[in-house]
């Protein structure tokens, strides 16, 4: 629950820098994590049951690492400009 709480604390900064100040888009992306977590649990649970725990763990760490890198590479509005 740590990441959900920290997201709630910085939601104003996220809205200003990524979503053009839109609180709806900010909280909509927050809501996606509540949907993605159980779906990921089902997918990786199935993979763990089928192929074993090690491939499922390696795949989950790889996906989380790629997602973290993509979040770090997301540019802010001043760099992209208000084009979208």
Short mmCIF file of C-alpha atoms in Angstrom, two decimals:
data_model
loop_
_atom_site.label_atom_id
_atom_site.label_comp_id
_atom_site.label_asym_id
_atom_site.label_seq_id
_atom_site.Cartn_x
_atom_site.Cartn_y
_atom_site.Cartn_z
CA UNK A 1 0.00 0.00 0.00
CA UNK A 2 3.05 2.25 0.22
CA UNK A 3 3.02 3.12 -3.48
CA UNK A 4 -0.68 3.99 -3.41
CA UNK A 5 -0.20 6.31 -0.44
CA UNK A 6 2.84 7.98 -1.95
CA UNK A 7 0.96 8.47 -5.23
CA UNK A 8 -1.88 10.14 -3.36
CA UNK A 9 0.56 12.53 -1.67
CA UNK A 10 2.16 13.63 -4.95
CA UNK A 11 -0.97 13.58 -7.11
CA UNK A 12 -1.01 17.37 -7.44
CA UNK A 13 2.53 17.41 -8.82
CA UNK A 14 1.76 14.53 -11.16
CA UNK A 15 -1.34 16.32 -12.41
CA UNK A 16 0.57 19.56 -13.02
CA UNK A 17 3.60 17.98 -14.72
CA UNK A 18 2.13 15.09 -16.70
CA UNK A 19 -1.63 15.48 -17.13
CA UNK A 20 -1.98 19.25 -17.79
CA UNK A 21 -3.49 19.76 -14.35
CA UNK A 22 -6.28 17.27 -14.92
CA UNK A 23 -7.23 15.61 -11.66
CA UNK A 24 -9.52 13.20 -13.51
CA UNK A 25 -6.67 11.83 -15.64
CA UNK A 26 -4.38 11.62 -12.62
CA UNK A 27 -6.83 9.64 -10.52
CA UNK A 28 -7.83 7.59 -13.58
CA UNK A 29 -4.24 6.41 -13.97
CA UNK A 30 -4.22 5.71 -10.23
CA UNK A 31 -7.36 3.59 -10.64
CA UNK A 32 -5.66 1.56 -13.39
CA UNK A 33 -3.22 0.23 -10.81
CA UNK A 34 -6.09 -1.22 -8.80
CA UNK A 35 -7.17 -3.12 -11.92
CA UNK A 36 -3.67 -4.09 -13.07
CA UNK A 37 -2.54 -5.59 -9.77
CA UNK A 38 -5.14 -8.41 -9.60
CA UNK A 39 -4.83 -9.09 -13.33
CA UNK A 40 -1.06 -9.37 -13.00
CA UNK A 41 -1.54 -11.68 -10.04
CA UNK A 42 -3.76 -13.94 -12.12
CA UNK A 43 -1.39 -13.96 -15.10
CA UNK A 44 1.76 -14.57 -13.09
CA UNK A 45 -0.05 -17.04 -10.83
CA UNK A 46 -1.00 -19.03 -13.90
CA UNK A 47 2.58 -18.83 -15.19
CA UNK A 48 3.90 -19.98 -11.81
CA UNK A 49 1.49 -22.92 -11.76
CA UNK A 50 2.35 -23.88 -15.33
CA UNK A 51 6.11 -23.24 -15.60
CA UNK A 52 7.25 -22.93 -12.00
CA UNK A 53 7.95 -20.10 -9.61
CA UNK A 54 11.35 -19.07 -10.94
CA UNK A 55 10.26 -18.14 -14.50
CA UNK A 56 7.23 -16.31 -13.11
CA UNK A 57 9.40 -14.37 -10.66
CA UNK A 58 11.96 -13.49 -13.32
CA UNK A 59 9.20 -12.37 -15.68
CA UNK A 60 7.52 -10.27 -13.02
CA UNK A 61 10.79 -8.57 -12.05
CA UNK A 62 11.53 -7.91 -15.72
CA UNK A 63 8.09 -6.36 -16.30
CA UNK A 64 8.35 -4.21 -13.16
CA UNK A 65 11.85 -3.08 -14.17
CA UNK A 66 10.67 -2.10 -17.66
CA UNK A 67 7.72 -0.20 -16.20
CA UNK A 68 10.01 1.66 -13.79
CA UNK A 69 12.37 2.64 -16.60
CA UNK A 70 9.46 3.87 -18.72
CA UNK A 71 8.17 5.97 -15.82
CA UNK A 72 11.62 7.48 -15.42
CA UNK A 73 11.80 8.29 -19.12
CA UNK A 74 8.39 9.97 -19.25
CA UNK A 75 9.01 13.63 -20.11
CA UNK A 76 7.24 16.48 -18.36
CA UNK A 77 5.04 18.99 -20.15
CA UNK A 78 7.73 21.73 -20.37
CA UNK A 79 9.88 19.35 -22.45
CA UNK A 80 7.13 17.98 -24.66
CA UNK A 81 4.96 21.06 -24.91
CA UNK A 82 1.18 21.26 -24.65
CA UNK A 83 0.56 19.51 -27.96
CA UNK A 84 -1.65 16.64 -26.90
#
